[in-house]
């Protein structure tokens, strides 16, 4: 299994809830693997907040971006590489 | 149906006319009804041999309309605490003038006994309009002229006394005919765009104070109660309208848009701001935020109450800044000191100026200056360099009073850049400075900016919602494919919201079907989702007919050269430009327009009589 280091950035309520702005996570290069690795550091809540276990994908209402591109625009299943930056936002809007 | 108060400032006469149900059925109220009235003023001028292009936006011939809609002021109608203002011509752009504001003024106008106020002519001396419990009169404002927005609101509120009082007014910027002057209400709320405060200033109209207790009629109360309950529940459960916006306000977007590579930095030279987090909603919440403030009847409450407790930019008890003002006064100018941005935003409110056009014009001046295009003597010591917080704050008050270099800034970025020989540096469309989304990173908003009737505007059709936020569904921001359909849909639906008159933020949770049900319940008409979207399309097309008469067509539906020719230098949109012509071709086809002009067939299909 490959091992990659990914920088994860947290915003809005995630930043507040988990008390962290940025985390470097060692994972297997899959999005699910990244979230599971991060949840080992942040707790089980994080997995539930970010991942839809039933549908086996990132929760639909979040903005989950890899290097600034929403994974929904990348086809959903992204292979992460070393030094990729993942940004996670709760549902939000403005104008 | 309610009443329209028509005020002729030249003669000092006031008259009341009933709202026409036939017109309301075709154009709702708010923006739509105002567009219909403005079109008829144009026709009348033309019949007298007066060309629309000869209308001086700051002359007595300009007409200013304050309008509420069928939803305004009804308890339980989601986010119905707003009003819309329109003018035949904007002094900033020469196109139609249009702006929208929250707070309490809209509902309180309705409680006072009128749905709309139409201002014609110009007064010789400063006056204000008082509308209290159905009684309207013009009074001298000679003692108010020169006062700032906060003082004017407080003095007039005290003068009227009692409950349900709201003041819409101009500050020094409007009096001084600054082209980006706002109409302010309830101290910190603004009908911000297209310089309508200068139109009030040109008419010597300082303020309109409204107060009253009249109940707003609802045609079918039982049905409305049920639809309202369902819609409010939807909004409460929605994670955007029920959690995200109440918690952080609009400035939470700073980091999102920057992550997508579309937060314009240093006058749009790139879409990535390295200091975005320093000026973000998260940072604002941790530092200067002290509370929040909701508009009348709003369950969201996105307004921010802030204070900077010490330092050179100290300000105790202000409101904002919200996303657009943080970006324009901060991101676009390269200023990363949030306290300076809070102060600059406070000055915009105090003097009555649009922070988007203000910040963008300062940013354009900074680029002109850094490229050596402004003679040093013109600046009179104002050190306009990107990132200079002190210069930012000084430039704002100088603009309001047209002091020193402020007299050039007061013209807006388009005229400023033309004066210094580099119009390409103005990041504006039809003369209106674009807001905080670089369309090289989200192509649909580029099409919206280009085709918006009032100029570079995001709230004419907020495609960012689908492109970045995934509401109502996620579409890829970097492709031009399919964007024409979305731009048209958002524009038409937004006309419905602005004619209802409601807050656009409700649409993060509610759709056209919800609006059709709400409107049917309060009016007693039977409206479907298709019906309301058709009304929206009708309004957008009639507004387009007006701007065609003012001299705008397909040549003006464009974007600054930078966005069309200079690839984004970095970030997720690196290498992208806006493929505008491709999107515009499809858009015109869907609209039934040729070169930005609605065809006779399209107007007939929409039952627009011209």
XYZ file of C-alpha atoms in Angstrom:
705
model
C 0.000 0.000 0.000
C 1.344 3.414 -0.992
C 1.855 5.987 1.706
C 1.374 9.682 0.997
C 1.551 12.840 3.090
C -1.370 15.192 2.566
C -1.941 18.617 4.085
C -5.523 19.055 5.328
C -6.944 22.546 5.890
C -10.004 23.076 8.116
C -12.438 25.944 7.860
C -15.442 27.491 9.573
C -17.190 25.192 12.072
C -14.675 22.388 11.469
C -11.857 24.672 12.544
C -13.791 25.633 15.646
C -14.969 22.143 16.563
C -11.648 20.375 16.145
C -9.479 23.309 17.230
C -7.123 22.919 14.323
C -6.457 24.926 11.169
C -4.096 22.568 9.475
C -2.969 18.972 9.805
C -0.491 16.837 7.894
C -1.935 13.364 7.461
C -0.261 10.162 6.433
C -2.662 8.047 4.382
C -3.032 5.403 1.671
C -3.791 7.917 -1.077
C -7.569 7.415 -1.117
C -10.047 10.016 0.095
C -11.609 7.494 2.453
C -8.181 6.555 3.770
C -7.335 10.200 4.353
C -10.533 10.801 6.311
C -9.996 7.650 8.389
C -6.408 8.638 9.156
C -7.499 12.149 10.136
C -10.259 10.771 12.343
C -7.669 8.715 14.268
C -6.153 12.065 15.250
C -9.359 14.108 15.592
C -11.780 11.466 16.825
C -14.675 9.404 15.474
C -16.870 12.493 15.167
C -14.747 13.730 12.312
C -15.459 10.619 10.264
C -19.183 11.084 10.802
C -19.010 14.794 10.039
C -17.221 14.328 6.753
C -17.969 10.855 5.427
C -21.265 9.241 4.419
C -20.690 5.628 5.420
C -23.849 4.334 3.765
C -23.018 5.797 0.375
C -19.271 5.375 0.915
C -18.397 8.867 -0.183
C -17.706 12.328 1.196
C -20.889 13.885 2.570
C -22.766 15.520 -0.231
C -23.332 18.899 1.405
C -19.645 19.628 2.140
C -17.104 21.407 0.021
C -14.189 18.998 -0.121
C -11.450 20.294 -2.411
C -8.180 18.774 -3.546
C -5.710 21.456 -4.586
C -8.649 23.846 -4.849
C -10.794 21.622 -7.066
C -14.000 20.243 -5.595
C -13.816 16.463 -5.764
C -17.303 16.434 -7.272
C -15.789 18.196 -10.289
C -12.976 15.635 -10.380
C -15.319 12.666 -10.584
C -15.510 12.014 -6.840
C -12.818 9.327 -6.582
C -9.457 11.066 -6.417
C -6.025 9.503 -6.026
C -4.112 11.683 -3.604
C -0.426 12.404 -4.056
C 2.326 13.583 -1.755
C 1.965 17.306 -0.891
C -1.611 17.521 -2.104
C -3.682 20.060 -0.171
C -7.179 19.062 0.901
C -9.548 21.826 2.045
C -12.705 20.918 3.963
C -15.614 23.316 4.408
C -18.983 22.701 6.044
C -22.101 23.740 4.075
C -21.921 27.503 3.718
C -22.780 30.368 1.449
C -22.704 34.124 1.203
C -22.885 36.702 -1.517
C -53.739 46.250 -3.575
C -51.810 49.078 -1.950
C -50.839 52.585 -3.010
C -48.017 54.396 -4.741
C -46.927 57.778 -3.401
C -45.772 60.028 -6.236
C -43.698 63.021 -5.194
C -42.789 65.852 -7.548
C -39.911 67.621 -5.849
C -39.866 70.449 -8.390
C -43.397 71.564 -7.539
C -43.498 70.120 -4.030
C -46.689 68.197 -4.780
C -47.608 64.727 -3.531
C -50.273 62.424 -4.929
C -51.394 58.873 -4.269
C -52.207 56.286 -6.937
C -53.443 52.745 -6.433
C -51.284 49.782 -7.393
C -52.758 48.240 -10.543
C -53.631 44.558 -10.113
C -53.208 43.990 -13.867
C -49.646 45.316 -13.774
C -48.877 43.465 -10.531
C -50.007 40.198 -12.122
C -47.470 40.709 -14.897
C -44.615 42.253 -12.900
C -45.322 41.374 -9.224
C -43.999 44.389 -7.273
C -40.593 45.686 -6.177
C -38.123 45.638 -9.038
C -40.629 44.354 -11.600
C -43.264 46.992 -10.994
C -40.556 49.685 -10.874
C -39.151 48.522 -14.217
C -42.632 48.799 -15.712
C -43.048 52.346 -14.370
C -39.589 53.407 -15.559
C -40.319 52.091 -19.039
C -43.441 54.239 -19.132
C -41.488 57.309 -18.075
C -39.115 56.649 -20.985
C -42.024 56.311 -23.396
C -43.469 59.582 -22.138
C -40.119 61.328 -22.592
C -39.814 59.913 -26.114
C -43.336 61.063 -26.977
C -42.226 64.593 -26.048
C -39.199 64.291 -28.355
C -36.716 63.763 -25.514
C -34.174 61.018 -26.223
C -33.476 58.554 -23.384
C -29.748 58.955 -24.041
C -30.082 62.657 -23.215
C -31.294 61.919 -19.690
C -28.855 63.373 -17.186
C -28.641 60.878 -14.307
C -28.121 63.833 -11.977
C -30.786 65.998 -13.584
C -34.380 66.521 -12.461
C -35.549 64.306 -15.349
C -34.172 61.220 -13.646
C -36.807 59.245 -11.740
C -36.126 57.366 -8.510
C -38.414 54.591 -7.265
C -38.471 52.936 -3.841
C -40.471 49.722 -4.025
C -41.661 46.963 -1.754
C -43.316 43.786 -2.992
C -46.135 41.394 -2.173
C -44.011 39.599 0.434
C -42.628 42.670 2.203
C -43.588 43.105 5.814
C -45.643 39.934 6.171
C -44.688 38.066 9.352
C -43.748 34.511 8.395
C -42.836 35.366 4.796
C -39.185 34.260 4.783
C -36.613 37.080 4.669
C -39.132 39.763 3.665
C -37.450 42.750 5.330
C -36.143 44.394 2.180
C -36.877 47.074 -0.432
C -35.685 47.717 -3.960
C -34.649 51.060 -5.443
C -34.456 51.862 -9.129
C -33.642 54.888 -11.259
C -33.955 55.544 -14.958
C -30.213 56.121 -15.135
C -27.256 55.485 -12.870
C -24.748 58.323 -12.500
C -21.984 55.736 -12.263
C -22.825 53.713 -15.371
C -25.392 55.510 -17.532
C -27.364 52.261 -17.527
C -30.421 51.593 -15.403
C -29.974 52.239 -11.682
C -30.854 49.349 -9.377
C -30.087 48.430 -5.777
C -31.599 46.490 -2.897
C -31.383 46.792 0.865
C -32.400 45.011 4.045
C -32.938 46.331 7.563
C -36.398 47.584 8.454
C -37.185 50.356 6.007
C -39.071 48.220 3.461
C -41.592 46.731 5.910
C -41.997 50.046 7.725
C -42.800 51.836 4.447
C -45.565 49.326 3.951
C -46.774 49.782 7.538
C -46.889 53.531 6.821
C -49.551 52.931 4.166
C -47.611 52.920 0.892
C -46.116 50.122 -1.203
C -43.958 52.334 -3.358
C -42.587 55.885 -3.527
C -41.807 57.520 -6.872
C -39.590 60.610 -6.803
C -39.745 62.997 -9.758
C -38.041 66.357 -10.354
C -35.655 68.105 -7.965
C -36.104 70.413 -5.016
C -34.417 73.810 -4.917
C -33.553 73.397 -1.239
C -32.762 70.326 0.867
C -35.868 68.447 1.941
C -36.818 65.162 3.510
C -39.979 63.156 3.002
C -41.946 62.080 6.042
C -44.506 59.273 5.710
C -46.177 58.511 9.014
C -49.415 56.550 9.360
C -50.517 57.291 5.809
C -49.741 61.012 6.008
C -46.947 62.158 3.707
C -45.268 65.547 3.560
C -42.067 67.234 2.459
C -40.132 69.098 5.141
C -37.033 71.236 5.138
C -33.776 69.338 5.610
C -31.561 72.394 5.781
C -30.567 71.415 9.344
C -29.702 67.884 8.201
C -27.656 68.729 5.101
C -24.004 67.898 5.742
C -24.783 65.377 8.462
C -23.532 61.824 8.207
C -25.748 58.767 7.855
C -25.774 57.781 11.539
C -26.680 61.272 12.788
C -29.363 61.683 10.141
C -30.986 58.365 11.056
C -30.908 59.142 14.782
C -32.184 62.725 14.494
C -35.117 61.814 12.248
C -36.035 58.786 14.341
C -36.172 60.976 17.445
C -38.118 63.641 15.600
C -40.881 61.201 14.633
C -40.829 59.308 17.941
C -42.645 56.104 18.834
C -42.164 52.634 17.368
C -41.633 51.228 13.860
C -39.560 54.162 12.586
C -36.993 53.750 9.861
C -34.899 56.258 7.945
C -33.430 55.904 4.456
C -31.012 58.717 3.713
C -27.839 59.888 2.097
C -24.623 60.956 3.758
C -22.037 63.482 2.597
C -21.135 61.278 -0.402
C -24.650 61.494 -1.822
C -24.799 65.230 -1.198
C -21.438 65.662 -2.931
C -22.672 63.636 -5.934
C -20.034 60.950 -5.509
C -20.854 58.473 -8.287
C -20.761 55.459 -5.969
C -22.904 57.001 -3.229
C -25.458 54.691 -1.595
C -28.870 55.127 -0.141
C -28.432 54.012 3.479
C -31.117 52.918 5.927
C -31.175 51.904 9.584
C -27.612 53.296 9.873
C -25.689 50.376 8.377
C -27.887 48.942 5.630
C -27.326 50.045 2.072
C -29.049 50.074 -1.271
C -25.480 50.004 -2.346
C -24.903 49.786 -6.021
C -25.078 52.069 -9.079
C -24.776 55.364 -7.208
C -28.411 55.995 -6.299
C -27.338 58.107 -3.314
C -25.993 60.656 -5.795
C -29.396 60.686 -7.528
C -31.000 61.558 -4.183
C -28.319 64.198 -3.664
C -28.982 65.730 -7.079
C -32.647 66.046 -6.123
C -31.805 67.684 -2.774
C -33.643 64.826 -1.070
C -31.790 64.038 2.162
C -33.995 61.311 3.583
C -37.279 59.457 3.683
C -38.523 58.601 7.163
C -41.301 56.043 7.426
C -43.433 54.852 10.300
C -46.805 53.204 10.735
C -48.904 50.394 12.088
C -50.874 49.291 9.034
C -51.187 45.529 8.685
C -50.099 44.001 5.370
C -52.961 42.051 3.767
C -52.710 38.320 3.063
C -55.303 36.902 0.631
C -55.450 33.373 1.970
C -54.280 33.236 5.588
C -54.823 29.524 6.185
C -52.876 28.472 3.105
C -50.172 31.036 3.845
C -49.769 29.789 7.416
C -49.095 26.269 6.161
C -46.743 27.268 3.316
C -44.891 29.677 5.599
C -44.463 27.028 8.301
C -43.022 24.578 5.780
C -40.667 27.121 4.185
C -39.364 28.409 7.515
C -38.783 24.840 8.670
C -36.863 24.126 5.455
C -34.706 27.176 6.073
C -34.073 26.253 9.700
C -33.017 22.710 8.775
C -30.888 23.797 5.838
C -27.241 23.800 6.912
C -26.529 27.008 5.001
C -29.493 29.170 6.047
C -29.916 27.472 9.411
C -26.269 27.196 10.478
C -23.545 28.551 8.161
C -24.862 32.067 7.488
C -26.120 32.706 11.055
C -22.805 31.581 12.567
C -20.333 33.300 10.303
C -22.204 35.733 8.051
C -21.205 36.157 4.447
C -17.473 36.666 5.044
C -17.089 32.931 5.535
C -16.800 32.871 1.728
C -13.343 34.487 1.704
C -11.470 31.218 2.233
C -13.813 29.173 0.018
C -13.489 31.457 -2.987
C -9.756 31.829 -2.445
C -9.351 28.049 -2.313
C -11.110 27.841 -5.692
C -8.609 30.386 -7.025
C -11.230 33.044 -7.696
C -10.698 35.707 -5.007
C -9.418 38.707 -6.986
C -6.203 40.102 -5.508
C -4.498 43.409 -6.229
C -7.039 44.641 -8.760
C -7.594 41.186 -10.283
C -3.966 40.569 -11.215
C -4.490 37.081 -9.764
C -7.257 35.070 -8.100
C -5.216 33.834 -5.159
C -4.733 36.033 -2.093
C -1.845 34.737 0.060
C -3.291 36.579 3.069
C -6.912 35.478 2.645
C -7.101 33.766 6.034
C -6.063 36.991 7.795
C -9.169 38.750 6.434
C -11.526 35.771 6.512
C -14.850 35.251 8.249
C -13.136 32.860 10.638
C -10.617 35.554 11.652
C -13.335 38.202 11.934
C -15.264 35.905 14.289
C -12.167 35.404 16.460
C -11.175 39.072 16.610
C -13.613 41.936 16.066
C -17.021 40.262 16.067
C -19.207 41.213 19.022
C -22.684 40.210 17.881
C -25.049 39.799 14.965
C -28.007 41.694 13.621
C -30.917 40.432 11.547
C -33.139 42.324 9.134
C -36.842 42.613 9.951
C -38.484 39.178 10.156
C -35.317 37.298 9.168
C -34.486 33.896 10.621
C -30.927 33.922 9.204
C -29.374 37.030 10.754
C -26.234 37.302 8.640
C -25.426 40.874 9.762
C -22.266 41.279 11.857
C -21.723 43.677 14.751
C -18.051 44.487 15.256
C -15.626 46.651 17.215
C -11.928 47.422 16.895
C -11.059 48.210 20.493
C -7.677 49.892 20.054
C -5.047 51.093 17.632
C -5.116 53.588 14.760
C -8.273 52.060 13.266
C -10.234 51.928 16.497
C -13.991 51.929 16.071
C -16.442 50.927 18.774
C -19.776 49.423 17.779
C -20.061 49.226 14.035
C -21.605 46.723 11.622
C -19.979 44.569 8.978
C -17.845 44.165 7.057
C -19.441 41.439 4.991
C -17.825 39.339 2.292
C -17.948 41.858 -0.553
C -16.673 44.761 1.530
C -13.833 42.731 3.026
C -12.807 41.678 -0.445
C -13.132 45.068 -2.165
C -11.553 47.129 0.619
C -9.073 44.382 1.553
C -8.389 41.711 -1.067
C -8.579 43.914 -4.118
C -6.403 46.578 -2.525
C -3.958 44.037 -1.112
C -4.668 45.289 2.423
C -4.350 42.464 4.942
C -5.087 44.373 8.152
C -8.637 43.455 9.081
C -8.901 46.375 11.513
C -8.264 48.833 8.665
C -10.886 47.088 6.559
C -13.437 47.318 9.393
C -12.678 51.039 9.692
C -12.842 51.675 5.931
C -16.165 49.830 5.804
C -17.436 51.925 8.720
C -16.547 55.106 6.823
C -18.395 53.796 3.753
C -21.500 53.443 5.948
C -21.026 56.740 7.749
C -20.574 58.749 4.537
C -22.879 56.539 2.462
C -20.786 54.820 -0.213
C -20.803 51.428 -1.908
C -17.799 49.482 -0.525
C -17.552 47.346 -3.683
C -17.158 50.290 -6.031
C -15.110 52.198 -3.437
C -12.587 49.420 -2.806
C -12.385 48.525 -6.476
C -11.778 52.134 -7.496
C -9.022 52.479 -4.891
C -7.507 49.211 -6.160
C -7.587 50.513 -9.738
C -5.904 53.727 -8.566
C -3.254 51.654 -6.773
C -2.479 49.764 -9.970
C -2.430 52.981 -12.024
C -0.059 54.503 -9.471
C 2.255 51.504 -9.204
C 2.524 51.420 -12.992
C 3.454 55.112 -12.965
C 0.359 56.432 -14.711
C -0.695 59.008 -12.072
C 1.342 62.214 -11.746
C 2.612 62.560 -8.172
C 1.061 66.016 -7.782
C -2.426 64.610 -8.421
C -2.121 62.269 -5.434
C -1.315 65.108 -3.026
C 0.589 62.841 -0.667
C -1.855 59.920 -0.773
C 0.466 56.899 -0.949
C -1.698 54.624 -3.067
C 0.290 51.403 -3.021
C -1.182 47.921 -2.771
C -1.369 46.837 0.854
C -1.221 50.343 2.365
C -3.881 50.295 5.106
C -3.519 53.960 6.043
C -3.924 55.073 2.435
C -7.012 52.869 2.098
C -8.798 54.492 5.031
C -7.721 57.993 3.999
C -8.835 57.402 0.404
C -12.340 56.478 1.573
C -13.042 59.716 3.440
C -11.287 61.776 0.778
C -13.676 60.301 -1.781
C -16.778 61.175 0.246
C -15.692 64.813 0.438
C -13.985 64.911 -2.978
C -10.896 66.102 -1.117
C -7.588 66.062 -2.993
C -7.275 62.914 -5.094
C -10.724 61.956 -3.779
C -12.287 64.059 -6.537
C -10.949 61.547 -9.086
C -11.851 58.480 -7.002
C -15.387 59.863 -6.647
C -15.931 59.297 -10.375
C -15.608 55.501 -10.079
C -12.958 53.273 -11.619
C -14.080 53.524 -15.252
C -13.831 57.300 -15.512
C -10.739 57.364 -13.278
C -8.888 54.941 -15.549
C -10.044 56.773 -18.680
C -8.718 60.058 -17.280
C -5.295 58.486 -16.799
C -5.314 56.873 -20.243
C -5.662 53.221 -19.199
C -9.316 52.140 -19.313
C -8.251 48.494 -19.306
C -7.280 48.788 -15.624
C -10.883 49.424 -14.554
C -12.341 46.066 -13.554
C -15.881 46.991 -14.416
C -18.708 46.019 -16.748
C -20.910 48.786 -18.198
C -19.088 51.027 -15.708
C -20.081 49.070 -12.595
C -17.198 47.556 -10.655
C -17.387 43.763 -10.528
C -17.728 41.986 -7.179
C -15.564 39.378 -5.492
C -15.494 36.467 -7.908
C -12.925 36.100 -10.683
C -14.755 34.456 -13.600
C -11.574 32.878 -14.899
C -12.112 30.472 -11.980
C -15.912 30.229 -12.391
C -17.015 30.852 -15.933
C -20.753 31.217 -15.360
C -20.420 34.310 -13.204
C -18.443 35.884 -16.058
C -21.415 35.449 -18.359
C -23.668 36.904 -15.655
C -21.406 39.933 -15.158
C -21.292 40.549 -18.897
C -25.036 40.290 -19.465
C -26.318 41.891 -16.243
C -28.468 44.876 -17.138
C -27.098 47.090 -14.379
C -23.461 46.186 -15.090
C -20.829 44.073 -13.270
C -23.082 42.439 -10.736
C -23.174 39.080 -8.964
C -26.670 39.339 -7.479
C -28.332 39.641 -10.877
C -27.757 35.891 -11.154
C -25.594 34.184 -8.558
C -24.253 31.235 -10.548
C -21.498 30.966 -7.927
C -24.110 29.110 -5.932
C -24.019 26.172 -8.358
C -20.411 26.515 -9.509
C -18.712 26.712 -6.113
C -21.255 26.054 -3.357
C -23.133 23.237 -5.105
C -26.585 24.802 -4.620
C -28.994 23.660 -6.029
C -26.547 21.254 -7.694
C -22.805 21.178 -8.299
C -21.507 22.191 -11.703
C -17.866 22.456 -12.753
C -16.743 26.104 -12.457
C -13.931 25.778 -14.987
C -15.998 24.783 -18.003
C -18.025 27.236 -20.123
C -20.322 24.379 -21.178
C -23.939 24.711 -20.070
C -23.391 28.007 -18.256
C -25.808 29.988 -20.476
C -28.755 27.955 -19.234
C -27.755 28.503 -15.606
C -27.099 32.219 -16.050
C -30.536 32.732 -17.585
C -32.279 30.659 -14.916
C -30.547 32.487 -12.046
C -31.257 35.887 -13.621
C -34.954 35.150 -14.163
C -35.443 33.678 -10.694
C -33.581 36.584 -9.096
C -36.041 38.968 -10.765
C -38.811 37.051 -9.000
C -37.047 37.376 -5.642
C -36.300 41.095 -6.132
C -39.886 41.728 -7.171
C -41.370 39.754 -4.287
C -39.208 41.699 -2.560
C -37.147 39.194 -0.653
C -33.603 38.331 0.348
C -31.614 36.268 -2.143
C -30.216 34.231 0.737
C -33.606 32.550 1.069
C -32.860 30.861 -2.273
C -30.093 28.776 -0.737
C -32.973 26.786 0.753
C -36.094 27.726 -1.246
C -36.772 27.384 -4.969
C -39.165 28.795 -7.563
C -41.865 26.323 -6.514
C -41.749 27.612 -2.921
C -41.966 31.171 -4.182
C -44.945 30.295 -6.371
C -46.760 28.874 -3.333
C -45.888 31.791 -1.063
C -46.933 34.342 -3.683
C -50.148 32.489 -4.487
C -51.095 32.476 -0.810
C -50.478 36.181 -0.196
C -51.938 37.481 -3.497
C -54.778 35.031 -4.018
C -53.600 34.356 -7.564
C -52.829 30.825 -8.696
C -49.178 30.801 -9.679
C -47.102 27.805 -10.720
C -43.315 27.495 -10.733
C -43.374 28.119 -14.518
C -45.585 31.167 -14.038
C -43.197 32.893 -11.648
C -40.153 32.128 -13.789
C -41.993 33.550 -16.786
C -42.701 36.717 -14.798
C -38.995 36.859 -13.947
C -38.074 36.488 -17.610
C -40.558 39.219 -18.539
C -39.009 41.615 -16.018
C -35.478 40.861 -17.197
C -36.463 41.478 -20.822
C -38.284 44.758 -20.148
C -35.297 45.942 -18.150
C -33.165 45.009 -21.159
C -35.432 47.034 -23.445
C -34.820 50.044 -21.182
C -31.042 49.711 -21.280
C -31.207 49.261 -25.070
C -32.983 52.623 -25.210
C -30.204 54.071 -23.013
C -27.668 53.003 -25.647
C -26.487 49.617 -24.348
C -26.461 46.478 -26.529
C -24.307 43.427 -27.294
C -21.106 45.458 -27.527
C -21.507 46.325 -23.857
C -22.179 42.720 -22.779
C -18.509 42.112 -22.275
C -15.766 41.814 -19.656
C -12.499 43.652 -18.981
C -9.696 42.644 -21.309
C -7.741 41.148 -18.394
C -10.334 38.410 -17.932
C -10.648 37.676 -21.645
C -6.967 37.701 -22.568
C -4.712 37.315 -19.514
C -4.623 33.706 -18.296
C -5.000 33.243 -14.546
C -1.372 33.089 -13.347
C -1.744 30.607 -10.480
C -4.030 28.387 -8.433
C -6.643 25.835 -9.510
C -7.700 28.019 -12.458
C -4.136 28.568 -13.665
C -4.064 29.172 -17.421
C -7.780 29.909 -17.687
C -9.402 32.891 -19.367
C -13.149 33.480 -19.798
C -14.519 32.025 -23.044
C -17.186 34.709 -23.143
C -18.184 34.756 -26.814
C -18.950 31.042 -26.803
C -21.181 31.336 -23.715
C -22.787 34.554 -24.921
C -23.807 33.043 -28.253
C -25.704 30.285 -26.491
C -27.104 32.737 -23.941
C -28.515 35.066 -26.616
C -30.063 32.060 -28.362
C -31.763 30.925 -25.139
C -32.884 34.486 -24.397
C -34.226 35.117 -27.899
C -31.977 38.145 -28.261
C -29.901 39.390 -31.201
C -26.784 41.337 -30.284
C -28.085 41.939 -26.788
C -31.494 43.143 -27.975
C -34.722 41.154 -27.410
C -36.443 40.281 -30.685
C -40.001 41.423 -31.372
C -41.049 37.753 -31.258
C -39.579 37.298 -27.792
C -41.301 40.429 -26.479
C -44.594 39.272 -27.961
C -44.158 35.804 -26.462
C -43.632 37.389 -23.033
C -46.614 39.712 -23.522
C -44.470 42.816 -23.205
C -46.205 45.728 -24.887
C -43.778 48.344 -26.111
